[in-house]
mmCIF file of C-alpha atoms and ligand atoms in Angstrom:
data_model
loop_
_atom_site.group_PDB
_atom_site.id
_atom_site.type_symbol
_atom_site.label_atom_id
_atom_site.label_comp_id
_atom_site.label_asym_id
_atom_site.label_seq_id
_atom_site.Cartn_x
_atom_site.Cartn_y
_atom_site.Cartn_z
ATOM 1 C CA MET A 1 104.340 234.444 157.205
ATOM 2 C CA GLN A 2 107.902 235.374 156.424
ATOM 3 C CA ALA A 3 109.369 238.287 158.409
ATOM 4 C CA ALA A 4 110.117 241.356 156.260
ATOM 5 C CA ILE A 5 113.123 243.409 157.380
ATOM 6 C CA PRO A 6 113.927 246.746 155.692
ATOM 7 C CA CYS A 7 117.465 246.980 154.326
ATOM 8 C CA SER A 8 119.508 248.018 151.294
ATOM 9 C CA LEU A 9 121.785 245.981 149.077
ATOM 10 C CA MET A 10 124.926 247.977 148.359
ATOM 11 C CA ARG A 11 128.285 247.580 146.726
ATOM 12 C CA GLY A 12 130.972 249.004 148.979
ATOM 13 C CA GLY A 13 134.299 249.148 147.130
ATOM 14 C CA THR A 14 134.985 245.648 145.805
ATOM 15 C CA SER A 15 132.540 244.003 148.225
ATOM 16 C CA LYS A 16 128.783 243.729 148.432
ATOM 17 C CA GLY A 17 126.238 243.089 151.149
ATOM 18 C CA LEU A 18 123.151 244.107 153.090
ATOM 19 C CA PHE A 19 123.006 247.385 155.009
ATOM 20 C CA PHE A 20 120.604 247.682 157.953
ATOM 21 C CA VAL A 21 119.654 250.504 160.284
ATOM 22 C CA ALA A 22 120.320 248.928 163.700
ATOM 23 C CA ASP A 23 116.791 249.280 165.072
ATOM 24 C CA GLN A 24 115.441 247.097 162.254
ATOM 25 C CA LEU A 25 117.247 244.046 163.659
ATOM 26 C CA PRO A 26 116.979 242.344 167.066
ATOM 27 C CA GLU A 27 119.652 243.511 169.489
ATOM 28 C CA GLU A 28 120.150 240.014 170.897
ATOM 29 C CA PRO A 29 123.154 238.662 168.941
ATOM 30 C CA THR A 30 122.079 234.994 168.667
ATOM 31 C CA LEU A 31 118.699 235.830 167.176
ATOM 32 C CA ARG A 32 120.201 238.621 165.051
ATOM 33 C CA ASP A 33 122.802 236.228 163.623
ATOM 34 C CA ARG A 34 120.185 233.576 162.848
ATOM 35 C CA ILE A 35 118.275 236.177 160.872
ATOM 36 C CA LEU A 36 121.400 237.294 159.014
ATOM 37 C CA LEU A 37 122.340 233.699 158.143
ATOM 38 C CA ALA A 38 118.833 233.160 156.769
ATOM 39 C CA ALA A 39 118.931 236.459 154.857
ATOM 40 C CA MET A 40 122.173 235.496 153.119
ATOM 41 C CA GLY A 41 121.216 231.835 152.633
ATOM 42 C CA SER A 42 123.998 230.391 154.814
ATOM 43 C CA PRO A 43 125.255 227.805 155.427
ATOM 44 C CA ASP A 44 125.276 226.706 151.800
ATOM 45 C CA GLU A 45 128.092 226.888 149.269
ATOM 46 C CA ARG A 46 125.777 228.539 146.734
ATOM 47 C CA GLN A 47 123.709 230.569 149.255
ATOM 48 C CA ILE A 48 120.890 229.641 146.924
ATOM 49 C CA ASP A 49 118.091 230.339 149.411
ATOM 50 C CA GLY A 50 119.284 233.850 150.291
ATOM 51 C CA VAL A 51 120.791 237.012 148.829
ATOM 52 C CA GLY A 52 124.454 236.189 149.557
ATOM 53 C CA GLY A 53 126.766 235.966 146.567
ATOM 54 C CA ALA A 54 128.453 232.624 147.457
ATOM 55 C CA HIS A 55 131.815 234.251 148.265
ATOM 56 C CA PRO A 56 133.070 235.905 151.482
ATOM 57 C CA LEU A 57 133.345 239.217 149.601
ATOM 58 C CA THR A 58 129.635 239.167 148.785
ATOM 59 C CA SER A 59 128.370 237.755 152.078
ATOM 60 C CA LYS A 60 128.752 240.843 154.246
ATOM 61 C CA ILE A 61 126.574 242.907 156.558
ATOM 62 C CA ALA A 62 126.758 246.522 157.723
ATOM 63 C CA ILE A 63 124.649 247.670 160.684
ATOM 64 C CA VAL A 64 124.475 251.444 161.070
ATOM 65 C CA LYS A 65 122.992 253.707 163.764
ATOM 66 C CA PRO A 66 123.421 257.234 165.131
ATOM 67 C CA SER A 67 126.573 257.373 167.246
ATOM 68 C CA THR A 68 127.054 258.402 170.838
ATOM 69 C CA HIS A 69 130.823 258.639 170.241
ATOM 70 C CA PRO A 70 131.903 262.279 170.656
ATOM 71 C CA ASP A 71 133.903 262.221 167.394
ATOM 72 C CA ALA A 72 131.419 260.340 165.207
ATOM 73 C CA ASP A 73 128.079 260.806 163.471
ATOM 74 C CA VAL A 74 127.256 257.131 163.012
ATOM 75 C CA ASP A 75 128.290 253.739 164.382
ATOM 76 C CA TYR A 76 129.134 251.030 161.845
ATOM 77 C CA LEU A 77 129.188 247.394 162.921
ATOM 78 C CA PHE A 78 130.520 244.977 160.307
ATOM 79 C CA LEU A 79 129.544 241.304 160.341
ATOM 80 C CA GLN A 80 131.021 238.624 158.100
ATOM 81 C CA VAL A 81 128.484 235.911 157.312
ATOM 82 C CA SER A 82 130.251 232.663 156.527
ATOM 83 C CA VAL A 83 129.101 231.156 153.245
ATOM 84 C CA ASP A 84 129.321 227.463 154.128
ATOM 85 C CA GLN A 85 129.214 227.510 157.942
ATOM 86 C CA SER A 86 126.613 228.649 160.425
ATOM 87 C CA LEU A 87 128.892 231.445 161.568
ATOM 88 C CA VAL A 88 128.580 235.225 161.809
ATOM 89 C CA SER A 89 131.724 236.996 162.918
ATOM 90 C CA GLY A 90 132.316 240.512 164.200
ATOM 91 C CA ASN A 91 136.002 239.842 164.764
ATOM 92 C CA GLN A 92 137.118 241.889 161.802
ATOM 93 C CA ASN A 93 136.400 245.268 160.317
ATOM 94 C CA CYS A 94 135.776 245.829 156.592
ATOM 95 C CA GLY A 95 136.956 248.953 154.816
ATOM 96 C CA ASN A 96 135.172 248.080 151.582
ATOM 97 C CA MET A 97 131.708 247.882 153.150
ATOM 98 C CA LEU A 98 132.710 251.040 155.048
ATOM 99 C CA ALA A 99 132.590 252.902 151.716
ATOM 100 C CA GLY A 100 128.824 252.302 151.602
ATOM 101 C CA VAL A 101 128.173 253.541 155.153
ATOM 102 C CA GLY A 102 128.227 257.289 154.397
ATOM 103 C CA PRO A 103 125.817 257.038 151.426
ATOM 104 C CA PHE A 104 123.556 254.628 153.355
ATOM 105 C CA ALA A 105 123.441 256.888 156.437
ATOM 106 C CA ILE A 106 122.467 259.851 154.227
ATOM 107 C CA GLU A 107 119.880 257.818 152.265
ATOM 108 C CA GLN A 108 118.313 256.681 155.553
ATOM 109 C CA GLY A 109 118.145 260.211 156.999
ATOM 110 C CA LEU A 110 120.655 259.479 159.769
ATOM 111 C CA ILE A 111 122.847 262.305 158.427
ATOM 112 C CA THR A 112 121.742 265.595 156.894
ATOM 113 C CA PRO A 113 123.779 266.299 153.771
ATOM 114 C CA THR A 114 125.761 269.543 153.700
ATOM 115 C CA GLU A 115 126.237 271.354 150.393
ATOM 116 C CA ASP A 116 127.894 269.468 147.535
ATOM 117 C CA GLU A 117 130.025 267.223 149.726
ATOM 118 C CA THR A 118 129.132 265.690 153.048
ATOM 119 C CA PHE A 119 131.694 264.480 155.554
ATOM 120 C CA VAL A 120 130.451 261.497 157.548
ATOM 121 C CA ARG A 121 132.396 260.592 160.676
ATOM 122 C CA ILE A 122 132.094 256.870 161.227
ATOM 123 C CA HIS A 123 132.834 255.020 164.450
ATOM 124 C CA MET A 124 134.019 251.557 163.403
ATOM 125 C CA VAL A 125 132.523 249.542 166.244
ATOM 126 C CA ASN A 126 134.458 246.318 165.535
ATOM 127 C CA THR A 127 137.859 247.904 166.138
ATOM 128 C CA GLY A 128 137.089 251.223 167.796
ATOM 129 C CA GLY A 129 138.690 253.617 165.259
ATOM 130 C CA ILE A 130 137.188 256.576 163.430
ATOM 131 C CA ALA A 131 136.968 256.943 159.648
ATOM 132 C CA ILE A 132 135.937 260.072 157.798
ATOM 133 C CA ALA A 133 134.111 259.542 154.504
ATOM 134 C CA LYS A 134 133.680 262.339 151.970
ATOM 135 C CA VAL A 135 130.475 261.668 150.012
ATOM 136 C CA GLN A 136 129.303 263.610 146.936
ATOM 137 C CA THR A 137 125.873 265.136 147.719
ATOM 138 C CA PRO A 138 124.953 267.719 145.070
ATOM 139 C CA ARG A 139 121.513 269.300 145.775
ATOM 140 C CA GLY A 140 121.316 267.215 148.933
ATOM 141 C CA ASN A 141 121.206 263.809 147.199
ATOM 142 C CA VAL A 142 123.840 261.110 147.249
ATOM 143 C CA GLU A 143 125.571 261.098 143.854
ATOM 144 C CA TYR A 144 126.622 257.636 142.710
ATOM 145 C CA ASN A 145 127.678 258.558 139.170
ATOM 146 C CA GLY A 146 131.145 259.883 138.599
ATOM 147 C CA ALA A 147 134.551 259.460 137.063
ATOM 148 C CA ALA A 148 136.387 257.588 139.827
ATOM 149 C CA ARG A 149 137.723 254.160 138.930
ATOM 150 C CA ILE A 150 138.818 251.489 141.388
ATOM 151 C CA ASP A 151 140.381 248.241 140.246
ATOM 152 C CA GLY A 152 138.142 245.216 140.721
ATOM 153 C CA VAL A 153 134.953 247.141 139.816
ATOM 154 C CA PRO A 154 133.908 247.713 136.184
ATOM 155 C CA GLY A 155 133.292 251.273 135.001
ATOM 156 C CA THR A 156 133.434 254.464 137.020
ATOM 157 C CA ALA A 157 131.462 256.009 139.893
ATOM 158 C CA ALA A 158 131.455 258.979 142.262
ATOM 159 C CA PRO A 159 134.539 259.090 144.472
ATOM 160 C CA ILE A 160 134.273 258.363 148.181
ATOM 161 C CA LEU A 161 137.409 259.445 149.974
ATOM 162 C CA LEU A 162 138.138 257.582 153.181
ATOM 163 C CA GLU A 163 140.524 258.869 155.786
ATOM 164 C CA PHE A 164 141.598 257.006 158.910
ATOM 165 C CA LEU A 165 143.299 258.386 161.989
ATOM 166 C CA ASN A 166 144.741 256.130 164.697
ATOM 167 C CA ILE A 167 144.033 252.704 163.289
ATOM 168 C CA ALA A 168 147.406 251.170 164.194
ATOM 169 C CA GLY A 169 146.927 248.192 166.502
ATOM 170 C CA SER A 170 143.159 248.194 165.849
ATOM 171 C CA SER A 171 142.670 244.538 166.785
ATOM 172 C CA CYS A 172 146.060 243.434 168.137
ATOM 173 C CA GLY A 173 146.850 246.384 170.416
ATOM 174 C CA GLN A 174 149.920 247.564 168.543
ATOM 175 C CA LEU A 175 151.173 248.145 165.021
ATOM 176 C CA LEU A 176 153.701 245.316 165.288
ATOM 177 C CA PRO A 177 151.739 242.874 167.485
ATOM 178 C CA THR A 178 154.721 240.668 168.313
ATOM 179 C CA GLY A 179 156.983 243.665 168.941
ATOM 180 C CA ASN A 180 159.180 242.531 166.043
ATOM 181 C CA ALA A 181 159.438 243.511 162.385
ATOM 182 C CA ILE A 182 160.234 239.863 161.554
ATOM 183 C CA ASP A 183 159.341 236.623 163.310
ATOM 184 C CA GLN A 184 160.018 233.018 162.323
ATOM 185 C CA ILE A 185 157.291 230.431 162.298
ATOM 186 C CA ASP A 186 157.620 226.897 160.894
ATOM 187 C CA GLY A 187 161.034 228.050 159.595
ATOM 188 C CA ILE A 188 159.484 230.873 157.528
ATOM 189 C CA ASP A 189 160.113 234.614 157.964
ATOM 190 C CA VAL A 190 156.902 236.549 158.552
ATOM 191 C CA THR A 191 155.909 240.106 159.391
ATOM 192 C CA CYS A 192 152.842 240.494 161.584
ATOM 193 C CA ILE A 193 151.267 243.920 161.321
ATOM 194 C CA ASP A 194 147.999 245.634 162.207
ATOM 195 C CA ASN A 195 147.405 249.022 160.666
ATOM 196 C CA GLY A 196 143.621 248.646 160.620
ATOM 197 C CA MET A 197 143.627 244.915 159.798
ATOM 198 C CA PRO A 198 145.767 242.125 161.268
ATOM 199 C CA VAL A 199 147.860 240.786 158.394
ATOM 200 C CA VAL A 200 150.743 238.326 158.177
ATOM 201 C CA LEU A 201 153.095 239.013 155.279
ATOM 202 C CA ILE A 202 155.068 236.085 153.856
ATOM 203 C CA ARG A 203 157.396 236.154 150.856
ATOM 204 C CA ALA A 204 155.654 233.980 148.258
ATOM 205 C CA GLN A 205 158.973 232.408 147.262
ATOM 206 C CA ASP A 206 159.461 231.148 150.841
ATOM 207 C CA LEU A 207 156.366 228.997 150.266
ATOM 208 C CA GLY A 208 157.529 227.844 146.810
ATOM 209 C CA LYS A 209 155.276 230.276 144.937
ATOM 210 C CA THR A 210 155.998 233.202 142.610
ATOM 211 C CA GLY A 211 153.340 235.463 144.133
ATOM 212 C CA TYR A 212 151.946 236.114 140.651
ATOM 213 C CA GLU A 213 149.588 233.083 140.568
ATOM 214 C CA THR A 214 145.860 233.596 140.047
ATOM 215 C CA PRO A 215 143.559 233.294 143.088
ATOM 216 C CA GLN A 216 142.184 230.073 141.540
ATOM 217 C CA GLU A 217 145.678 228.559 141.224
ATOM 218 C CA LEU A 218 146.424 229.313 144.872
ATOM 219 C CA GLU A 219 143.035 228.087 146.084
ATOM 220 C CA SER A 220 143.503 224.749 144.345
ATOM 221 C CA ASP A 221 146.868 224.137 146.088
ATOM 222 C CA GLU A 222 145.736 222.104 149.135
ATOM 223 C CA PRO A 223 149.205 221.573 150.701
ATOM 224 C CA LEU A 224 149.858 225.331 150.463
ATOM 225 C CA LYS A 225 146.531 226.126 152.092
ATOM 226 C CA GLN A 226 147.254 223.708 154.940
ATOM 227 C CA ARG A 227 150.683 225.247 155.530
ATOM 228 C CA ILE A 228 149.229 228.736 155.559
ATOM 229 C CA GLU A 229 146.443 227.744 157.960
ATOM 230 C CA SER A 230 148.955 226.149 160.327
ATOM 231 C CA ILE A 231 151.020 229.373 160.339
ATOM 232 C CA ARG A 232 147.860 231.459 160.811
ATOM 233 C CA LEU A 233 146.593 229.447 163.780
ATOM 234 C CA GLN A 234 149.953 229.685 165.552
ATOM 235 C CA LEU A 235 150.324 233.398 164.863
ATOM 236 C CA GLY A 236 146.774 234.207 165.973
ATOM 237 C CA GLU A 237 147.756 233.509 169.569
ATOM 238 C CA ILE A 238 151.056 235.387 169.285
ATOM 239 C CA MET A 239 149.301 238.423 167.707
ATOM 240 C CA ASN A 240 146.901 238.732 170.692
ATOM 241 C CA LEU A 241 143.957 237.484 168.649
ATOM 242 C CA GLY A 242 143.527 234.267 170.649
ATOM 243 C CA ASP A 243 142.199 231.117 169.021
ATOM 244 C CA VAL A 244 141.554 232.189 165.416
ATOM 245 C CA SER A 245 140.223 228.853 164.147
ATOM 246 C CA GLN A 246 136.712 230.378 163.875
ATOM 247 C CA LYS A 247 137.911 233.910 163.060
ATOM 248 C CA THR A 248 138.590 235.592 159.737
ATOM 249 C CA VAL A 249 141.756 237.296 161.004
ATOM 250 C CA PRO A 250 144.670 237.469 160.589
ATOM 251 C CA LYS A 251 144.733 237.669 156.790
ATOM 252 C CA ILE A 252 147.773 236.180 155.057
ATOM 253 C CA SER A 253 149.357 238.193 152.240
ATOM 254 C CA LEU A 254 151.857 236.411 150.009
ATOM 255 C CA ILE A 255 154.134 239.116 148.681
ATOM 256 C CA ALA A 256 156.515 239.405 145.741
ATOM 257 C CA ALA A 257 158.408 242.158 143.939
ATOM 258 C CA PRO A 258 156.053 244.455 142.014
ATOM 259 C CA GLN A 259 155.287 243.409 138.443
ATOM 260 C CA HIS A 260 153.607 246.578 137.171
ATOM 261 C CA ASN A 261 155.626 249.452 138.682
ATOM 262 C CA GLY A 262 153.649 249.362 141.926
ATOM 263 C CA ALA A 263 155.163 249.133 145.407
ATOM 264 C CA ILE A 264 154.602 245.415 146.062
ATOM 265 C CA CYS A 265 152.674 242.509 144.583
ATOM 266 C CA THR A 266 150.113 240.705 146.795
ATOM 267 C CA ARG A 267 147.934 237.616 146.867
ATOM 268 C CA THR A 268 145.831 237.639 150.038
ATOM 269 C CA PHE A 269 144.151 234.728 151.808
ATOM 270 C CA ILE A 270 141.103 236.170 153.659
ATOM 271 C CA PRO A 271 141.862 233.670 155.194
ATOM 272 C CA HIS A 272 140.510 230.566 153.347
ATOM 273 C CA ARG A 273 139.620 232.053 149.978
ATOM 274 C CA VAL A 274 142.024 234.237 148.005
ATOM 275 C CA HIS A 275 140.906 237.856 147.532
ATOM 276 C CA GLU A 276 140.233 238.888 143.917
ATOM 277 C CA ALA A 277 141.829 242.224 144.887
ATOM 278 C CA ILE A 278 142.810 243.136 148.464
ATOM 279 C CA GLY A 279 140.834 244.497 151.424
ATOM 280 C CA VAL A 280 140.996 248.215 152.202
ATOM 281 C CA LEU A 281 142.500 247.951 155.654
ATOM 282 C CA GLY A 282 144.418 244.883 154.513
ATOM 283 C CA ALA A 283 146.059 247.093 151.864
ATOM 284 C CA ALA A 284 146.757 249.762 154.493
ATOM 285 C CA SER A 285 148.560 247.178 156.637
ATOM 286 C CA VAL A 286 150.578 245.761 153.708
ATOM 287 C CA ALA A 287 151.519 249.254 152.494
ATOM 288 C CA THR A 288 152.650 250.173 155.994
ATOM 289 C CA ALA A 289 154.873 247.083 156.172
ATOM 290 C CA CYS A 290 156.542 248.253 152.949
ATOM 291 C CA ILE A 291 157.785 251.442 154.603
ATOM 292 C CA LEU A 292 158.743 250.074 158.017
ATOM 293 C CA PRO A 293 162.384 249.112 158.450
ATOM 294 C CA GLY A 294 163.255 245.431 158.778
ATOM 295 C CA THR A 295 160.008 243.814 157.568
ATOM 296 C CA VAL A 296 159.817 240.942 155.047
ATOM 297 C CA ALA A 297 158.332 243.454 152.606
ATOM 298 C CA GLN A 298 161.126 245.965 152.757
ATOM 299 C CA SER A 299 163.609 244.149 150.506
ATOM 300 C CA LEU A 300 160.927 243.425 147.874
ATOM 301 C CA ALA A 301 159.044 246.725 147.940
ATOM 302 C CA ARG A 302 159.721 249.657 145.628
ATOM 303 C CA VAL A 303 159.228 252.791 147.733
ATOM 304 C CA SER A 304 161.081 256.038 148.330
ATOM 305 C CA PRO A 305 162.202 255.888 151.968
ATOM 306 C CA GLU A 306 162.897 259.595 152.422
ATOM 307 C CA ASN A 307 159.488 261.232 152.784
ATOM 308 C CA SER A 308 156.979 261.215 155.605
ATOM 309 C CA LEU A 309 154.115 261.157 153.074
ATOM 310 C CA HIS A 310 153.991 257.953 151.021
ATOM 311 C CA LEU A 311 151.721 257.045 148.141
ATOM 312 C CA LEU A 312 151.931 253.302 147.592
ATOM 313 C CA ASP A 313 150.300 251.299 144.823
ATOM 314 C CA VAL A 314 149.689 247.816 146.201
ATOM 315 C CA GLU A 315 149.407 245.355 143.311
ATOM 316 C CA HIS A 316 146.749 242.638 143.541
ATOM 317 C CA PRO A 317 145.177 240.084 141.149
ATOM 318 C CA THR A 318 142.894 242.638 139.448
ATOM 319 C CA GLY A 319 145.022 245.788 139.493
ATOM 320 C CA PHE A 320 146.265 248.279 142.075
ATOM 321 C CA PHE A 321 145.116 249.606 145.421
ATOM 322 C CA SER A 322 146.562 253.064 146.110
ATOM 323 C CA VAL A 323 147.139 253.987 149.750
ATOM 324 C CA GLU A 324 148.406 257.299 151.115
ATOM 325 C CA ILE A 325 150.227 257.043 154.442
ATOM 326 C CA GLU A 326 151.556 259.876 156.561
ATOM 327 C CA LEU A 327 154.226 258.934 159.092
ATOM 328 C CA ASP A 328 155.894 260.572 162.040
ATOM 329 C CA LYS A 329 159.341 259.012 161.937
ATOM 330 C CA SER A 330 160.530 260.429 165.242
ATOM 331 C CA SER A 331 159.417 257.290 167.123
ATOM 332 C CA THR A 332 160.251 253.587 166.650
ATOM 333 C CA PRO A 333 158.321 252.075 164.963
ATOM 334 C CA PRO A 334 157.175 255.288 163.236
ATOM 335 C CA ASP A 335 153.836 256.709 164.315
ATOM 336 C CA ILE A 336 151.163 256.422 161.598
ATOM 337 C CA LYS A 337 149.461 259.807 161.522
ATOM 338 C CA ARG A 338 146.960 259.270 158.729
ATOM 339 C CA VAL A 339 145.879 256.751 156.082
ATOM 340 C CA ALA A 340 143.787 257.915 153.121
ATOM 341 C CA LEU A 341 142.388 256.124 150.081
ATOM 342 C CA LEU A 342 139.745 256.182 147.401
ATOM 343 C CA ARG A 343 136.715 253.922 147.098
ATOM 344 C CA THR A 344 133.356 254.043 145.342
ATOM 345 C CA ALA A 345 130.001 252.553 146.346
ATOM 346 C CA ARG A 346 126.551 252.137 144.869
ATOM 347 C CA LEU A 347 123.072 251.550 146.181
ATOM 348 C CA LEU A 348 121.913 248.489 144.217
ATOM 349 C CA MET A 349 118.506 247.807 145.716
ATOM 350 C CA ARG A 350 116.372 248.854 148.655
ATOM 351 C CA GLY A 351 113.412 247.091 150.147
ATOM 352 C CA GLU A 352 112.850 244.250 152.555
ATOM 353 C CA VAL A 353 114.702 241.002 152.953
ATOM 354 C CA LEU A 354 112.355 238.118 153.739
ATOM 355 C CA ILE A 355 113.236 235.687 156.503
ATOM 356 C CA PRO A 356 111.606 232.237 156.601
ATOM 357 C CA GLU A 357 109.085 231.796 159.390
ATOM 358 C CA ASP A 358 110.964 228.993 161.188
ATOM 359 C CA THR A 359 114.106 231.180 161.655
ATOM 360 C CA ASN A 360 112.773 232.716 164.881
ATOM 361 C CA ALA A 361 111.544 229.412 166.320
HETATM 362 O O1 LIG B 401 140.538 244.833 154.716
HETATM 363 C C1 LIG B 401 138.022 241.354 152.738
HETATM 364 C C2 LIG B 401 137.027 243.242 151.646
HETATM 365 C C3 LIG B 401 137.734 242.644 152.810
HETATM 366 C C4 LIG B 401 138.039 243.433 153.990
HETATM 367 C C5 LIG B 401 138.690 240.614 153.772
HETATM 368 C C6 LIG B 401 138.373 244.842 153.774
HETATM 369 C C7 LIG B 401 139.467 245.433 154.571
HETATM 370 O O2 LIG B 401 137.627 243.381 150.613
HETATM 371 O O3 LIG B 401 139.271 246.565 155.040
HETATM 372 O O4 LIG B 401 137.802 245.565 152.999
HETATM 373 O O5 LIG B 401 139.901 240.783 153.903
HETATM 374 O O6 LIG B 401 138.031 239.846 154.450
HETATM 375 O O7 LIG B 401 135.842 243.557 151.763
#
């Protein structure tokens, strides 16, 4: 007999994965991870014997439960299931899957919807911060249809507004983990930043690239990938992330001057594949680097430096990611008061995922 575990398949932003209520999975992490690997069909490049989509962006898990945090309604644990390795990692957060958490919590009865819009306060267990999601709930039902468009997803859907307070230093302890706006590694200038996601920004031209290549072009450049991985492994230690050889952070964003009137152009290694767009918190970190003095992004970015409220369009391979950032400039580096952005999500399927019998053996 296969084991049948209730869950939902959802698109969250530009990612996709399985959403579970926590009490449907074993608490013990080793057994839980074996089940998740089997559910997704990993390790296998095609994930042919599971529901994973054969790419890190479609091999994701959200585990949701009622929260005991005083400022939250639900806890959200994100797990990245490696496609081709027997590895499940909780070392990073995911702001795209986060977009599905509010709708999922309402669908599962963990949250009672209030009027036409429901605010869901989400404790992001991986990094400890709080996100507030505004979900459309006319007549008490989650509305998925709507007019909001996000680049990287065809068509339109109901808007889900996400707001983050206090996400600076989420994984590294501080916004600028090395204490510097610029560091040098292997003779290359880099900016290490963590405003919700640890990211290393490198000017594409410093690695002999334009920054406007397609993800496929960058992924097929083996020497480039080796150089980037060497930089990443060294910086992991310096950014307080320890040995990152088995971790999916930090991300590496190659940056260039904007091509389409945005703030900056990005191509992001996450960290071994190149993102078709950019991660949510990854975009928040890159956008923040654009407005901090002295970073590698500052000379390339097109932003107005005067205001405390910035709206930045981060360019990526399939369009733009718009991030709103509110700063308090009275401290150095400036204090990030609030980050806000738009996502959409959709429930694609609900039912049971079937786990082969020998998985529990
Ligand atoms: O940065 C991909 C994604 C992500 C993460 C990754 C994300 C984020 O697009 O908040 O959303 O960088 O691994 O799902």
